[in-house]
Coordinates of C-alpha atoms in Angstrom, one line a residue:
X116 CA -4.2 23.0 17.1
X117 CA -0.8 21.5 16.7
X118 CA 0.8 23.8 13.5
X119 CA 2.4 20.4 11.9
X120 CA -0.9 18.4 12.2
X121 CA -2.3 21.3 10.0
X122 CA 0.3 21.1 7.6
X123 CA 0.2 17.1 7.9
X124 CA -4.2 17.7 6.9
X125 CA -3.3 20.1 4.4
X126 CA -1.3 17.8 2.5
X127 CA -3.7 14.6 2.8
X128 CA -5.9 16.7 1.1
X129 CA -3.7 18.3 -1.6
X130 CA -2.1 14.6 -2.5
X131 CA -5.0 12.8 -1.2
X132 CA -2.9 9.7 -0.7
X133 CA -0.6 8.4 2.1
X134 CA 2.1 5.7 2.3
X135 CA 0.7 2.7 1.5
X136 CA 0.8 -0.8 3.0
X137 CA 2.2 -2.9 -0.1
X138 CA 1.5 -6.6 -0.1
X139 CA 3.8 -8.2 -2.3
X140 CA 2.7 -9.7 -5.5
X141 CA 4.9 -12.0 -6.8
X142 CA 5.4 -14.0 -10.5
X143 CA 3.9 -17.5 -10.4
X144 CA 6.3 -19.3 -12.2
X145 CA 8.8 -20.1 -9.0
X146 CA 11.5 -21.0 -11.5
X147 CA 13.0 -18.3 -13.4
X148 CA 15.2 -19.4 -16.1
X149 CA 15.3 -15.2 -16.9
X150 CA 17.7 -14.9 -13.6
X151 CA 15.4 -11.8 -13.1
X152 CA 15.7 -10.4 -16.2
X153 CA 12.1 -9.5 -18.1
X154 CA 11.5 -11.2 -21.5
X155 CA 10.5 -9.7 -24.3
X156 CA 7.0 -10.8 -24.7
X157 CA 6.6 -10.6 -20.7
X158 CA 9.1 -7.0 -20.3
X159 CA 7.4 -6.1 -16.7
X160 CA 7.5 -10.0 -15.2
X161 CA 10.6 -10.2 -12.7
X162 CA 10.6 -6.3 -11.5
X163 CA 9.0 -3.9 -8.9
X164 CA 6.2 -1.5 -9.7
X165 CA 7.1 2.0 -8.0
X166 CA 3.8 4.1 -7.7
X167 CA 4.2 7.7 -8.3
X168 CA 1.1 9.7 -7.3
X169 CA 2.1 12.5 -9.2
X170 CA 0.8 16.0 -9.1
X171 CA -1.6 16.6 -12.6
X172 CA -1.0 13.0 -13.1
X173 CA 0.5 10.4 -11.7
X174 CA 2.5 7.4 -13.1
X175 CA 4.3 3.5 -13.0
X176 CA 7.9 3.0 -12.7
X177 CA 9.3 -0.3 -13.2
X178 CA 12.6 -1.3 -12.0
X179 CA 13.4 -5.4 -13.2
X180 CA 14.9 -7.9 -10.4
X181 CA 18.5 -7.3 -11.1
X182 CA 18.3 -3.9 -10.5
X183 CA 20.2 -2.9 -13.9
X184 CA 18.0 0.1 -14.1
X185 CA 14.5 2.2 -13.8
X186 CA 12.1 2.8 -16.7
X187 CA 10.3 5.7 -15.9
X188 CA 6.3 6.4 -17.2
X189 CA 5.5 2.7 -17.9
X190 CA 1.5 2.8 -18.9
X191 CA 2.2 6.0 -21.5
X192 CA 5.2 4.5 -22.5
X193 CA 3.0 1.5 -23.6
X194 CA -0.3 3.2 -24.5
X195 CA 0.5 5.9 -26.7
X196 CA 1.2 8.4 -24.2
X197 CA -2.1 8.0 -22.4
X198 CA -1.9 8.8 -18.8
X199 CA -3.4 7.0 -15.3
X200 CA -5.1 10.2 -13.7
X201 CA -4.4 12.8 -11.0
X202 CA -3.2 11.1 -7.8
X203 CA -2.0 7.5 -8.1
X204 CA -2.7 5.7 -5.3
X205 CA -2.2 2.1 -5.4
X206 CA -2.4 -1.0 -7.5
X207 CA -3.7 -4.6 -6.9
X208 CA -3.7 -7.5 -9.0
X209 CA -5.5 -10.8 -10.3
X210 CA -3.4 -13.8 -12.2
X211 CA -3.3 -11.7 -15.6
X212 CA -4.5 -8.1 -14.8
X213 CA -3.1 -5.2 -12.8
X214 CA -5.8 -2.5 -11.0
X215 CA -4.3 0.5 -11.3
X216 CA -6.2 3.1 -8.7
X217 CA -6.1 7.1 -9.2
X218 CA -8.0 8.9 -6.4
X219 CA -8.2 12.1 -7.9
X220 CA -9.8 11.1 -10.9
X221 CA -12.0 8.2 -9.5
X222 CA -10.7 6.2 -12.1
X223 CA -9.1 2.7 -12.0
X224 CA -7.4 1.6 -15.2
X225 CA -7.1 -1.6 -16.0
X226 CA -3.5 -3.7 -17.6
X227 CA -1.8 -6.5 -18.5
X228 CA 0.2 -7.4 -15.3
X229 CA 2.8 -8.6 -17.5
X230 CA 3.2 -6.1 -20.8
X231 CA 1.2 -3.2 -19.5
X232 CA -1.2 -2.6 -22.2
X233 CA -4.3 -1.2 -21.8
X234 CA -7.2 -3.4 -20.9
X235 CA -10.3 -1.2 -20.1
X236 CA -11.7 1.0 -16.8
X237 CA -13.8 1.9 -14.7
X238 CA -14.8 5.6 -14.6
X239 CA -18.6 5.6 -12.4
X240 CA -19.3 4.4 -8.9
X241 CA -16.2 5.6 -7.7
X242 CA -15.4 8.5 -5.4
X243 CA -12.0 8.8 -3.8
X244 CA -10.4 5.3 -4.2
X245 CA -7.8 4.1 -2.1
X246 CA -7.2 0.6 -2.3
X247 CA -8.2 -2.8 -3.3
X248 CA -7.9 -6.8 -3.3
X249 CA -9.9 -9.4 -5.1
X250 CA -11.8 -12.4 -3.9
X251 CA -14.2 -15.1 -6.1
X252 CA -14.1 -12.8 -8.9
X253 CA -15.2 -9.3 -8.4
X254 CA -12.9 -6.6 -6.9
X255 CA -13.2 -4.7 -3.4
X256 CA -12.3 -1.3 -3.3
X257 CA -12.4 1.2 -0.4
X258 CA -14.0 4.6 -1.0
X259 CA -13.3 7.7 1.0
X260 CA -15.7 9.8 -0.5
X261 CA -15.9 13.3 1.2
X262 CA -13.0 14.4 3.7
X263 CA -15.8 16.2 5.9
X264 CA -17.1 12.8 7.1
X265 CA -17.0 9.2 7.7
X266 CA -20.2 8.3 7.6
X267 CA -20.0 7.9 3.6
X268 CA -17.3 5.9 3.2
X269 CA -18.0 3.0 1.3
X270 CA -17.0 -0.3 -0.5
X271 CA -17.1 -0.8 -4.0
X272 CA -18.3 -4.4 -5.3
X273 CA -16.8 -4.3 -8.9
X274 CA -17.5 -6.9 -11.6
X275 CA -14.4 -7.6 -13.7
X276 CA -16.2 -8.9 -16.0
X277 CA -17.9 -5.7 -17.0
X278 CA -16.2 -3.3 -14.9
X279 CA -18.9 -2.0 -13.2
X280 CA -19.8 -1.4 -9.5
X281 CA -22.3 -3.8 -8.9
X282 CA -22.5 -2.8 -5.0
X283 CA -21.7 -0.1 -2.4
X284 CA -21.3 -1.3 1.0
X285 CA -21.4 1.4 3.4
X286 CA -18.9 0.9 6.1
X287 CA -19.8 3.0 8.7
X288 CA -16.5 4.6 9.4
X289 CA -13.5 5.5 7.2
X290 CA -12.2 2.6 4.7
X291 CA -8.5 2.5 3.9
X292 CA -6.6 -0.9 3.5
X293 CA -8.5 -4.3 2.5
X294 CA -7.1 -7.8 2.3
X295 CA -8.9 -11.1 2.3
X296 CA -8.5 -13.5 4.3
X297 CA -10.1 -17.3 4.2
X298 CA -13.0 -16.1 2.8
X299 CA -13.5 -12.8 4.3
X300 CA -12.3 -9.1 4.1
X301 CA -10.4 -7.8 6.5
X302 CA -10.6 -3.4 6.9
X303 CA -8.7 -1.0 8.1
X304 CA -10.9 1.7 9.8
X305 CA -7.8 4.2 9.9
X306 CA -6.4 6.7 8.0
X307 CA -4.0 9.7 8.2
X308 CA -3.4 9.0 11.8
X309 CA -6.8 9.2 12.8
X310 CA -8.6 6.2 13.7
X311 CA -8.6 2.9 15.6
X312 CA -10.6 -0.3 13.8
X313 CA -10.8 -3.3 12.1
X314 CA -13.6 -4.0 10.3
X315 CA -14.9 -8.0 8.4
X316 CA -16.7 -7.8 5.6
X317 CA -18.8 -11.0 4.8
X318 CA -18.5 -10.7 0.9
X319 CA -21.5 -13.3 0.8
X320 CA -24.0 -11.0 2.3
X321 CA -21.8 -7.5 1.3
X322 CA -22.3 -6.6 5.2
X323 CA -19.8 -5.8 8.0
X324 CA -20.2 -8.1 10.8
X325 CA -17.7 -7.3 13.3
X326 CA -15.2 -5.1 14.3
X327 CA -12.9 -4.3 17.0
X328 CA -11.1 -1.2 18.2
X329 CA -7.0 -1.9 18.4
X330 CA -5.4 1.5 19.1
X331 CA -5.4 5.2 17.8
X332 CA -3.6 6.3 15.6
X333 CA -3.8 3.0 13.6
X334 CA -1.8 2.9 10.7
X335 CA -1.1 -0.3 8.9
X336 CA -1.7 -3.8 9.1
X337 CA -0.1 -7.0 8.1
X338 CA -1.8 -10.8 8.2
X339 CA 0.5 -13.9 8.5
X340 CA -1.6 -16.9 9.5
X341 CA -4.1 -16.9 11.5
X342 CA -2.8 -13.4 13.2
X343 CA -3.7 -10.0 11.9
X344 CA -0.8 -7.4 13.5
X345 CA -2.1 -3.8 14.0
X346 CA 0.4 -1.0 14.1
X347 CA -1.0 2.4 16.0
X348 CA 1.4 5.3 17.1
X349 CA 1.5 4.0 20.1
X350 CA 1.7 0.5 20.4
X351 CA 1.9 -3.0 18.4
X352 CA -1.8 -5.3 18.9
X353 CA -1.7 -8.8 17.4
X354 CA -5.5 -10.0 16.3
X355 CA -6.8 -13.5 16.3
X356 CA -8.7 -13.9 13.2
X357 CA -10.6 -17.0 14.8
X358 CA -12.6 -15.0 17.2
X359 CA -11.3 -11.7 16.0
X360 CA -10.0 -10.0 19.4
X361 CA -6.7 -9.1 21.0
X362 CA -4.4 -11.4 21.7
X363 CA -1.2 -9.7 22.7
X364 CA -0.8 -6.2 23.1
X365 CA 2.9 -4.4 23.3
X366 CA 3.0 -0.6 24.8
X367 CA 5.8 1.2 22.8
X368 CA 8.6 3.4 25.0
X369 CA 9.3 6.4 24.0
X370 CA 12.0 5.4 21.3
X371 CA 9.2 3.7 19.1
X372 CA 6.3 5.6 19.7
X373 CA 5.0 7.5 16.4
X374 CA 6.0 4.5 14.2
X375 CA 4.2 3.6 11.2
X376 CA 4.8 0.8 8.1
X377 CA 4.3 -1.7 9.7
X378 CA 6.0 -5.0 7.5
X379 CA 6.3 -8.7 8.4
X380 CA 8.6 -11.3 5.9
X381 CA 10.1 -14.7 7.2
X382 CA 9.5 -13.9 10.5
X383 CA 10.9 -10.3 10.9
X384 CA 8.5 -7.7 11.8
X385 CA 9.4 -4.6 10.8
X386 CA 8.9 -0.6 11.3
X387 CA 9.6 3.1 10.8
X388 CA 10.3 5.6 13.1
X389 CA 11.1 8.9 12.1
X390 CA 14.4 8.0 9.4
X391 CA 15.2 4.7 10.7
X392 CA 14.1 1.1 10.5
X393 CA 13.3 -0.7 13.5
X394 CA 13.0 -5.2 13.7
X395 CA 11.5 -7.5 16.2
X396 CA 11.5 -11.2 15.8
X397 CA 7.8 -12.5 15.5
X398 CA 7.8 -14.9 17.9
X399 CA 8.5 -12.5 21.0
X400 CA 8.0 -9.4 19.6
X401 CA 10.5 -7.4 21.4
X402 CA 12.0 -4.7 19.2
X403 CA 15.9 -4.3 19.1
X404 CA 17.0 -1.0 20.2
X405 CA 19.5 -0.4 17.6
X406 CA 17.2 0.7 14.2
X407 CA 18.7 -1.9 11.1
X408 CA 19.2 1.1 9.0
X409 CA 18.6 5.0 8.7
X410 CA 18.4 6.9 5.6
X411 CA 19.3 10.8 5.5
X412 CA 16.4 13.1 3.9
X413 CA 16.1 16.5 3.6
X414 CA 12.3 15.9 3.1
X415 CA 9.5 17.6 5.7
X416 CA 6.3 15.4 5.0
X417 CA 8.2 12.8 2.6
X418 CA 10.2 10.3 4.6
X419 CA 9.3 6.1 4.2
X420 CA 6.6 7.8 2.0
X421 CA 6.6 3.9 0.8
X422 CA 8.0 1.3 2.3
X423 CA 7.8 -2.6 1.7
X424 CA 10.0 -5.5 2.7
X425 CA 9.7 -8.7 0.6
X426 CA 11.8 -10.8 -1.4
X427 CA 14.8 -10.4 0.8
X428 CA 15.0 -6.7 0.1
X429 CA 13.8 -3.8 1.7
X430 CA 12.5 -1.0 -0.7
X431 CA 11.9 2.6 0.7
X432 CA 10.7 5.8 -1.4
X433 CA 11.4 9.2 -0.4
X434 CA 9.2 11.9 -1.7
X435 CA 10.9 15.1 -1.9
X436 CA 9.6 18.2 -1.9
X437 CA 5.8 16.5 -3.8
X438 CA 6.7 18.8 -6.9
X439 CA 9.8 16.9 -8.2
X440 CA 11.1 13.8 -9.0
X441 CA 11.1 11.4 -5.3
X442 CA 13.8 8.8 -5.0
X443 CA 14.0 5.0 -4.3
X444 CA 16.6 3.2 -2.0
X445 CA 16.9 -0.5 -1.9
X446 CA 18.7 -2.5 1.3
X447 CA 19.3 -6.3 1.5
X448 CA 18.2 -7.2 5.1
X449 CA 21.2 -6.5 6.5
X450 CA 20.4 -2.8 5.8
X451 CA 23.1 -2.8 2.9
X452 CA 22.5 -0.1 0.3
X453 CA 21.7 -2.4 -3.1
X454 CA 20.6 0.3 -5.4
X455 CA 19.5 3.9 -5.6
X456 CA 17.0 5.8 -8.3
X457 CA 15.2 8.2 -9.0
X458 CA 11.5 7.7 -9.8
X459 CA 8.6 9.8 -10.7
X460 CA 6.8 12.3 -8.6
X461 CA 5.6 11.8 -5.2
X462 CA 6.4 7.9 -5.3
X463 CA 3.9 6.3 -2.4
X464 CA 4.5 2.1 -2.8
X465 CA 5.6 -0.8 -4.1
X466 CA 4.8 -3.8 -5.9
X467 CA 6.4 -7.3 -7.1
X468 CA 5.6 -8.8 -9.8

């Protein structure tokens, strides 16, 4: 077996996270008389959320819209130096509340979006958590469960009101990202390069009732419209979401093939491929040969260990060696450096707020 797949297993398992495909979140209010700045009852409105998974625990960054600066362990910061858990994964959000998720304590922990103080969590029903979204009032969160198999994975219905799992929806195969769309809850069946469908969950009856098979090696996923874009090793598939099957299909040369991350904003689709960042327009698809931008690392299993484009910047995390402190680069599109920092531990994603 290939000697860097073992190492690439070895390390799912020890971090039990991977890069994470970051939907933007951003503040309601669409004017900001604050010109980015955080206010003083609101100090984590107008910023970015970096996710640090950590190594005996993991933490929140926050970096504010102008890019002044980074504050570094956010929630203990806050909460009287109480900490998230081993392994942050991800986060995902209602209007007030921010779901913080840490796999390797099964725990999600539950703050104000907006000052960060601790709100409650959720502790039972969970067994490897990876990521989340909410729809009609109760959170969906996938479940790995045991690494040995698939056939456990599983879908948390969580009341908010209670914060308790209500429901476990089997899934059949492995669960990684979930988003909803018009009603319905779209799943990757994918993770760590292994893998190659999407699932719908009907959140009415809490069953899976389709799913189609869109490359392997799937490894992210992005919805604009009435398209769902799957991104595999070896190739780009765009969905229909009205009949849910394949609607165009692009084979990758050998330039682009391995690329993961996949992110779409005003009509730019964009990629990773080893330490560059690759473009297409979305309305033909056809990537430019010349990557936007490349970013040197000295990193073996940490390169565009997150990566998100939204809000007219592109934000990439590097992780390091896992043991120290990762870094965060920021570009404008035009792959201009904006701002560099240094961030917490193993940082894995991004989030506006």
């Amino acid at each position: 077996m290939n000697t860097n797949f073992l190492k690439l297993v070895f390390l799912s398992l020890l971090f039990m996270a991977c890069s994470g495909d970051d939907d933007a979140i951003l503040a309601e209010d669409p004017d900001d008389p604050n010109n980015g700045d955080p206010t003083t009852e609101r100090p984590y409105e107008n910023g970015i959320f970096v996710v640090n998974e950590g190594g005996s625990e993991g933490s929140i960054s926050f970096i504010p819209n102008n890019l002044s600066e980074i504050e570094q362990g956010v929630f203990s910061a806050v909460n009287n130096g109480e900490d998230l858990g081993q392994f942050v994964q991800s986060i995902f959000f209602d209007e007030e509340n921010a779901y913080i998720i840490a796999n390797g304590s099964n725990l999600i922990t539950v703050v104000d979006r907006f000052t960060f103080e601790l709100q409650g969590s959720l502790e039972n029903g969970l067994d490897v958590p990876r990521y989340g979204t909410i729809y009609n009032g109760k959170a969906y969160v996938t479940n790995q469960a045991s690494f040995s198999t698939s056939d456990d994975d599983y879908i948390a219905v969580i009341d908010l009101e209670s914060l308790t799992v209500e429901n476990e929806i089997n899934a059949g195969a492995v669960v990684e990202f979930i988003e909803e769309h018009n009603g319905q809850l779209i799943i990757q069946n994918a993770s760590y390069g292994m893998g190659n469908q999407l699932s719908v969950l009907n959140p009415n009856t809490n069953s899976i009732i389709q799913s189609i098979e869109v490359g392997e090696g799937l490894n992210s996923m992005e919805i604009v419209g009435q398209s769902l874009y799957a991104l595999s090793s070896e190739k780009l598939v765009e969905v229909d979401l009205t009949n849910f099957s394949i609607a165009t299909e692009i084979e990758f040369d050998e330039n682009l093939q391995g690329s993961a991350n996949l992110q779409i904003s005003e009509g730019i689709l964009y990629l990773t491929n080893a330490n560059e960042v690759f473009t297409a327009n979305l309305s033909d698809l056809a990537f430019d040969e010349t990557p936007l931008l490349s970013y040197t690392s000295d990193s073996e299993f940490g390169v565009f260990y997150g990566f998100l484009v939204a809000d007219g910047r592109i934000f990439i995390a590097d992780a390091g060696d896992f043991a120290s402190n990762g870094d965060v680069f920021i570009f404008d599109l035009s792959g201009n450096v904006e701002a560099e920092f240094s961030t917490g531990i193993g940082p894995n994603g991004f989030y506006l707020n």
